Amino acid sequence: MGRPRAVELDDAVLAAVACFREHGYDSTSVRDLEAATGLKATSLYNAFGSKAGLFNAALDRYHRDVVERRVNEHLRPALGLAGIRSFLVSTYTVEPLPTHGCLVASSAAEFADLDPRARERVEHSLRLTRDALARSLEALRQAGEIDPVIDLAAAADALLIFYEGMLTMLRTGPVTVDPTRAIDATLALLQPRKRKR
């Protein structure tokens, strides 16, 4: 049997993304990856070097296909608060609930156990999202659409934590809170307050 073709390896990375999303890095066995990808362990190791190598390829693919796409679609500064809202709402409207969650969020939960290259990839995805939120907030401030006293860096951090927390919570099964109400209440905190004279 010959080496897997590039298209097979591409499909294998996609299958690995789904497998790692469902089980997490530590709980995904090589046998799980064989079943998900349809490739034998020897083929996977020849192509990716190790389970960690395949995981890094999966993180790269997820970053490109999910993180970058979602950020570029929703977090353009010109979209304003509606863009931030649609970004947050997309956590539960893109896939039926419960989802397998976010590969970045689940990987962040296993951060201490990941190899340095995987940690860099997780940090890169989180930083991209946080920086896009910060740019959107800066544009909103310049347009006078958010409270001028808000610390924009802290607000971007808070929104990133809220977003990643939502992704984790929505993975657990039945949602006991209304995520849309939670989003609207959170974003309302950013809006200008009427000052008492």
PDB file of C-alpha atoms in Angstrom:
ATOM      1  CA  MET A   1       0.000   0.000   0.000  1.00  0.00           C
ATOM      2  CA  GLY A   2       1.393   3.414  -1.026  1.00  0.00           C
ATOM      3  CA  ARG A   3       1.641   6.619   0.914  1.00  0.00           C
ATOM      4  CA  PRO A   4      -1.643   8.501   1.471  1.00  0.00           C
ATOM      5  CA  ARG A   5      -2.365  11.113  -1.185  1.00  0.00           C
ATOM      6  CA  ALA A   6      -2.527  14.800  -0.255  1.00  0.00           C
ATOM      7  CA  VAL A   7      -6.322  14.757  -0.486  1.00  0.00           C
ATOM      8  CA  GLU A   8      -6.439  11.808   1.940  1.00  0.00           C
ATOM      9  CA  LEU A   9      -4.201  13.671   4.361  1.00  0.00           C
ATOM     10  CA  ASP A  10      -6.379  16.777   4.067  1.00  0.00           C
ATOM     11  CA  ASP A  11      -9.451  14.673   4.820  1.00  0.00           C
ATOM     12  CA  ALA A  12      -7.548  13.068   7.701  1.00  0.00           C
ATOM     13  CA  VAL A  13      -6.837  16.469   9.253  1.00  0.00           C
ATOM     14  CA  LEU A  14     -10.522  17.423   8.978  1.00  0.00           C
ATOM     15  CA  ALA A  15     -11.524  14.141  10.606  1.00  0.00           C
ATOM     16  CA  ALA A  16      -8.933  14.697  13.331  1.00  0.00           C
ATOM     17  CA  VAL A  17     -10.384  18.160  14.020  1.00  0.00           C
ATOM     18  CA  ALA A  18     -13.783  16.569  14.679  1.00  0.00           C
ATOM     19  CA  CYS A  19     -12.233  13.819  16.805  1.00  0.00           C
ATOM     20  CA  PHE A  20     -10.179  16.202  18.949  1.00  0.00           C
ATOM     21  CA  ARG A  21     -13.182  18.526  19.330  1.00  0.00           C
ATOM     22  CA  GLU A  22     -15.293  15.670  20.617  1.00  0.00           C
ATOM     23  CA  HIS A  23     -12.790  14.013  22.950  1.00  0.00           C
ATOM     24  CA  GLY A  24     -10.060  16.584  23.658  1.00  0.00           C
ATOM     25  CA  TYR A  25      -6.376  15.958  23.090  1.00  0.00           C
ATOM     26  CA  ASP A  26      -5.611  13.722  26.071  1.00  0.00           C
ATOM     27  CA  SER A  27      -8.698  11.527  25.699  1.00  0.00           C
ATOM     28  CA  THR A  28      -8.265  10.963  21.964  1.00  0.00           C
ATOM     29  CA  SER A  29      -6.458   7.689  21.376  1.00  0.00           C
ATOM     30  CA  VAL A  30      -4.534   6.664  18.283  1.00  0.00           C
ATOM     31  CA  ARG A  31      -7.255   4.062  17.755  1.00  0.00           C
ATOM     32  CA  ASP A  32      -9.855   6.882  17.777  1.00  0.00           C
ATOM     33  CA  LEU A  33      -7.808   8.714  15.153  1.00  0.00           C
ATOM     34  CA  GLU A  34      -7.501   5.590  13.012  1.00  0.00           C
ATOM     35  CA  ALA A  35     -11.276   5.112  13.128  1.00  0.00           C
ATOM     36  CA  ALA A  36     -11.974   8.788  12.394  1.00  0.00           C
ATOM     37  CA  THR A  37      -9.491   9.197   9.544  1.00  0.00           C
ATOM     38  CA  GLY A  38      -9.644   5.752   7.975  1.00  0.00           C
ATOM     39  CA  LEU A  39      -5.837   5.641   8.020  1.00  0.00           C
ATOM     40  CA  LYS A  40      -3.627   3.248   9.934  1.00  0.00           C
ATOM     41  CA  ALA A  41      -1.409   4.545  12.716  1.00  0.00           C
ATOM     42  CA  THR A  42       1.697   3.963  10.606  1.00  0.00           C
ATOM     43  CA  SER A  43       0.315   6.219   7.852  1.00  0.00           C
ATOM     44  CA  LEU A  44      -0.621   8.902  10.377  1.00  0.00           C
ATOM     45  CA  TYR A  45       2.803   8.773  12.014  1.00  0.00           C
ATOM     46  CA  ASN A  46       4.568   8.809   8.638  1.00  0.00           C
ATOM     47  CA  ALA A  47       2.579  11.878   7.592  1.00  0.00           C
ATOM     48  CA  PHE A  48       2.453  13.846  10.848  1.00  0.00           C
ATOM     49  CA  GLY A  49       5.243  12.391  12.978  1.00  0.00           C
ATOM     50  CA  SER A  50       3.151  11.835  16.099  1.00  0.00           C
ATOM     51  CA  LYS A  51      -0.256  12.333  17.658  1.00  0.00           C
ATOM     52  CA  ALA A  52       0.955  15.798  18.681  1.00  0.00           C
ATOM     53  CA  GLY A  53       1.938  16.527  15.070  1.00  0.00           C
ATOM     54  CA  LEU A  54      -1.548  15.597  13.852  1.00  0.00           C
ATOM     55  CA  PHE A  55      -3.054  17.700  16.642  1.00  0.00           C
ATOM     56  CA  ASN A  56      -0.992  20.712  15.556  1.00  0.00           C
ATOM     57  CA  ALA A  57      -2.179  20.210  11.969  1.00  0.00           C
ATOM     58  CA  ALA A  58      -5.760  20.034  13.285  1.00  0.00           C
ATOM     59  CA  LEU A  59      -5.281  23.263  15.264  1.00  0.00           C
ATOM     60  CA  ASP A  60      -3.908  24.995  12.147  1.00  0.00           C
ATOM     61  CA  ARG A  61      -6.871  23.821  10.084  1.00  0.00           C
ATOM     62  CA  TYR A  62      -9.375  24.849  12.758  1.00  0.00           C
ATOM     63  CA  HIS A  63      -7.723  28.252  13.073  1.00  0.00           C
ATOM     64  CA  ARG A  64      -8.008  28.832   9.333  1.00  0.00           C
ATOM     65  CA  ASP A  65     -11.461  27.354   8.726  1.00  0.00           C
ATOM     66  CA  VAL A  66     -13.245  28.421  11.901  1.00  0.00           C
ATOM     67  CA  VAL A  67     -11.425  31.094  13.916  1.00  0.00           C
ATOM     68  CA  GLU A  68     -10.221  33.283  11.028  1.00  0.00           C
ATOM     69  CA  ARG A  69     -13.446  32.837   9.061  1.00  0.00           C
ATOM     70  CA  ARG A  70     -15.651  33.720  12.033  1.00  0.00           C
ATOM     71  CA  VAL A  71     -13.504  36.725  12.974  1.00  0.00           C
ATOM     72  CA  ASN A  72     -13.389  38.009   9.382  1.00  0.00           C
ATOM     73  CA  GLU A  73     -17.125  37.539   8.940  1.00  0.00           C
ATOM     74  CA  HIS A  74     -18.324  39.136  12.170  1.00  0.00           C
ATOM     75  CA  LEU A  75     -15.599  41.277  13.740  1.00  0.00           C
ATOM     76  CA  ARG A  76     -15.019  43.889  11.077  1.00  0.00           C
ATOM     77  CA  PRO A  77     -14.962  47.266  12.859  1.00  0.00           C
ATOM     78  CA  ALA A  78     -17.477  48.691  10.380  1.00  0.00           C
ATOM     79  CA  LEU A  79     -20.104  46.212  11.618  1.00  0.00           C
ATOM     80  CA  GLY A  80     -20.109  47.824  15.053  1.00  0.00           C
ATOM     81  CA  LEU A  81     -21.980  46.331  17.988  1.00  0.00           C
ATOM     82  CA  ALA A  82     -24.122  44.238  15.630  1.00  0.00           C
ATOM     83  CA  GLY A  83     -20.955  42.497  14.457  1.00  0.00           C
ATOM     84  CA  ILE A  84     -19.859  41.658  17.996  1.00  0.00           C
ATOM     85  CA  ARG A  85     -23.377  40.409  18.738  1.00  0.00           C
ATOM     86  CA  SER A  86     -23.504  38.217  15.617  1.00  0.00           C
ATOM     87  CA  PHE A  87     -20.054  36.863  16.500  1.00  0.00           C
ATOM     88  CA  LEU A  88     -21.293  35.791  19.938  1.00  0.00           C
ATOM     89  CA  VAL A  89     -24.604  34.455  18.590  1.00  0.00           C
ATOM     90  CA  SER A  90     -22.717  32.371  16.021  1.00  0.00           C
ATOM     91  CA  THR A  91     -21.546  30.129  18.882  1.00  0.00           C
ATOM     92  CA  TYR A  92     -24.957  28.435  18.891  1.00  0.00           C
ATOM     93  CA  THR A  93     -26.456  29.117  15.462  1.00  0.00           C
ATOM     94  CA  VAL A  94     -23.797  27.616  13.173  1.00  0.00           C
ATOM     95  CA  GLU A  95     -24.241  24.053  14.494  1.00  0.00           C
ATOM     96  CA  PRO A  96     -27.150  22.347  16.261  1.00  0.00           C
ATOM     97  CA  LEU A  97     -26.828  22.117  20.036  1.00  0.00           C
ATOM     98  CA  PRO A  98     -25.143  20.526  21.820  1.00  0.00           C
ATOM     99  CA  THR A  99     -22.020  20.980  19.716  1.00  0.00           C
ATOM    100  CA  HIS A 100     -18.642  19.329  20.114  1.00  0.00           C
ATOM    101  CA  GLY A 101     -17.482  22.738  21.255  1.00  0.00           C
ATOM    102  CA  CYS A 102     -14.537  24.822  20.206  1.00  0.00           C
ATOM    103  CA  LEU A 103     -11.185  23.129  19.608  1.00  0.00           C
ATOM    104  CA  VAL A 104      -9.406  26.240  20.894  1.00  0.00           C
ATOM    105  CA  ALA A 105     -11.495  26.410  24.091  1.00  0.00           C
ATOM    106  CA  SER A 106     -11.117  22.706  24.864  1.00  0.00           C
ATOM    107  CA  SER A 107      -7.391  22.886  24.105  1.00  0.00           C
ATOM    108  CA  ALA A 108      -7.021  25.892  26.404  1.00  0.00           C
ATOM    109  CA  ALA A 109      -8.536  23.751  29.171  1.00  0.00           C
ATOM    110  CA  GLU A 110      -5.766  21.185  28.573  1.00  0.00           C
ATOM    111  CA  PHE A 111      -3.128  23.895  28.083  1.00  0.00           C
ATOM    112  CA  ALA A 112      -0.619  22.617  30.649  1.00  0.00           C
ATOM    113  CA  ASP A 113      -0.561  19.182  28.999  1.00  0.00           C
ATOM    114  CA  LEU A 114       0.034  20.424  25.442  1.00  0.00           C
ATOM    115  CA  ASP A 115       3.403  20.622  23.740  1.00  0.00           C
ATOM    116  CA  PRO A 116       4.862  24.118  23.212  1.00  0.00           C
ATOM    117  CA  ARG A 117       3.873  24.223  19.525  1.00  0.00           C
ATOM    118  CA  ALA A 118       0.244  23.453  20.365  1.00  0.00           C
ATOM    119  CA  ARG A 119       0.249  26.068  23.139  1.00  0.00           C
ATOM    120  CA  GLU A 120       1.537  28.663  20.658  1.00  0.00           C
ATOM    121  CA  ARG A 121      -1.295  27.795  18.272  1.00  0.00           C
ATOM    122  CA  VAL A 122      -3.940  28.096  20.992  1.00  0.00           C
ATOM    123  CA  GLU A 123      -2.501  31.448  22.112  1.00  0.00           C
ATOM    124  CA  HIS A 124      -2.414  32.650  18.495  1.00  0.00           C
ATOM    125  CA  SER A 125      -6.117  31.868  17.983  1.00  0.00           C
ATOM    126  CA  LEU A 126      -7.095  33.523  21.266  1.00  0.00           C
ATOM    127  CA  ARG A 127      -4.945  36.580  20.489  1.00  0.00           C
ATOM    128  CA  LEU A 128      -6.457  36.944  16.997  1.00  0.00           C
ATOM    129  CA  THR A 129      -9.961  36.901  18.460  1.00  0.00           C
ATOM    130  CA  ARG A 130      -9.119  39.273  21.304  1.00  0.00           C
ATOM    131  CA  ASP A 131      -7.372  41.751  18.986  1.00  0.00           C
ATOM    132  CA  ALA A 132     -10.336  41.746  16.596  1.00  0.00           C
ATOM    133  CA  LEU A 133     -12.679  42.445  19.507  1.00  0.00           C
ATOM    134  CA  ALA A 134     -10.394  45.296  20.625  1.00  0.00           C
ATOM    135  CA  ARG A 135     -10.434  46.854  17.136  1.00  0.00           C
ATOM    136  CA  SER A 136     -14.222  46.647  17.010  1.00  0.00           C
ATOM    137  CA  LEU A 137     -14.495  48.271  20.434  1.00  0.00           C
ATOM    138  CA  GLU A 138     -12.096  51.056  19.421  1.00  0.00           C
ATOM    139  CA  ALA A 139     -14.238  51.783  16.345  1.00  0.00           C
ATOM    140  CA  LEU A 140     -17.344  51.847  18.539  1.00  0.00           C
ATOM    141  CA  ARG A 141     -15.688  54.312  20.910  1.00  0.00           C
ATOM    142  CA  GLN A 142     -14.717  56.603  18.028  1.00  0.00           C
ATOM    143  CA  ALA A 143     -18.323  56.465  16.819  1.00  0.00           C
ATOM    144  CA  GLY A 144     -19.602  57.323  20.308  1.00  0.00           C
ATOM    145  CA  GLU A 145     -21.520  54.051  20.556  1.00  0.00           C
ATOM    146  CA  ILE A 146     -19.960  52.725  23.764  1.00  0.00           C
ATOM    147  CA  ASP A 147     -19.390  54.312  27.136  1.00  0.00           C
ATOM    148  CA  PRO A 148     -16.274  56.517  26.908  1.00  0.00           C
ATOM    149  CA  VAL A 149     -15.085  55.556  30.400  1.00  0.00           C
ATOM    150  CA  ILE A 150     -14.800  51.838  29.582  1.00  0.00           C
ATOM    151  CA  ASP A 151     -11.290  50.384  29.599  1.00  0.00           C
ATOM    152  CA  LEU A 152     -11.170  48.955  26.066  1.00  0.00           C
ATOM    153  CA  ALA A 153      -8.401  46.446  26.785  1.00  0.00           C
ATOM    154  CA  ALA A 154     -10.290  45.077  29.795  1.00  0.00           C
ATOM    155  CA  ALA A 155     -13.535  44.989  27.796  1.00  0.00           C
ATOM    156  CA  ALA A 156     -11.854  43.018  24.986  1.00  0.00           C
ATOM    157  CA  ASP A 157     -10.486  40.569  27.568  1.00  0.00           C
ATOM    158  CA  ALA A 158     -13.928  40.246  29.174  1.00  0.00           C
ATOM    159  CA  LEU A 159     -15.640  39.585  25.840  1.00  0.00           C
ATOM    160  CA  LEU A 160     -13.060  36.938  24.943  1.00  0.00           C
ATOM    161  CA  ILE A 161     -13.627  35.209  28.297  1.00  0.00           C
ATOM    162  CA  PHE A 162     -17.410  35.450  27.804  1.00  0.00           C
ATOM    163  CA  TYR A 163     -17.108  34.008  24.269  1.00  0.00           C
ATOM    164  CA  GLU A 164     -14.875  31.091  25.276  1.00  0.00           C
ATOM    165  CA  GLY A 165     -17.082  30.429  28.307  1.00  0.00           C
ATOM    166  CA  MET A 166     -20.156  30.271  26.085  1.00  0.00           C
ATOM    167  CA  LEU A 167     -18.431  27.816  23.757  1.00  0.00           C
ATOM    168  CA  THR A 168     -17.597  25.589  26.717  1.00  0.00           C
ATOM    169  CA  MET A 169     -21.057  25.805  28.270  1.00  0.00           C
ATOM    170  CA  LEU A 170     -22.888  25.088  25.017  1.00  0.00           C
ATOM    171  CA  ARG A 171     -20.856  21.908  24.632  1.00  0.00           C
ATOM    172  CA  THR A 172     -22.153  20.393  27.868  1.00  0.00           C
ATOM    173  CA  GLY A 173     -25.658  19.589  26.647  1.00  0.00           C
ATOM    174  CA  PRO A 174     -28.968  21.158  27.680  1.00  0.00           C
ATOM    175  CA  VAL A 175     -28.516  24.893  28.081  1.00  0.00           C
ATOM    176  CA  THR A 176     -30.142  26.111  31.293  1.00  0.00           C
ATOM    177  CA  VAL A 177     -29.776  29.780  30.429  1.00  0.00           C
ATOM    178  CA  ASP A 178     -30.928  31.826  27.468  1.00  0.00           C
ATOM    179  CA  PRO A 179     -27.680  32.656  25.634  1.00  0.00           C
ATOM    180  CA  THR A 180     -29.277  35.435  23.578  1.00  0.00           C
ATOM    181  CA  ARG A 181     -30.450  37.244  26.712  1.00  0.00           C
ATOM    182  CA  ALA A 182     -27.000  36.808  28.256  1.00  0.00           C
ATOM    183  CA  ILE A 183     -25.348  38.295  25.153  1.00  0.00           C
ATOM    184  CA  ASP A 184     -27.710  41.261  25.046  1.00  0.00           C
ATOM    185  CA  ALA A 185     -27.251  41.933  28.772  1.00  0.00           C
ATOM    186  CA  THR A 186     -23.464  41.802  28.394  1.00  0.00           C
ATOM    187  CA  LEU A 187     -23.387  44.141  25.404  1.00  0.00           C
ATOM    188  CA  ALA A 188     -25.765  46.563  27.139  1.00  0.00           C
ATOM    189  CA  LEU A 189     -23.035  47.117  29.738  1.00  0.00           C
ATOM    190  CA  LEU A 190     -20.875  48.675  27.019  1.00  0.00           C
ATOM    191  CA  GLN A 191     -23.377  51.275  25.915  1.00  0.00           C
ATOM    192  CA  PRO A 192     -23.201  54.917  27.000  1.00  0.00           C
ATOM    193  CA  ARG A 193     -24.835  55.773  30.314  1.00  0.00           C
ATOM    194  CA  LYS A 194     -26.856  58.889  30.901  1.00  0.00           C
ATOM    195  CA  ARG A 195     -24.914  60.868  33.475  1.00  0.00           C
ATOM    196  CA  LYS A 196     -26.775  62.493  36.354  1.00  0.00           C
ATOM    197  CA  ARG A 197     -26.280  66.210  36.578  1.00  0.00           C
TER     198      ARG A 197
END
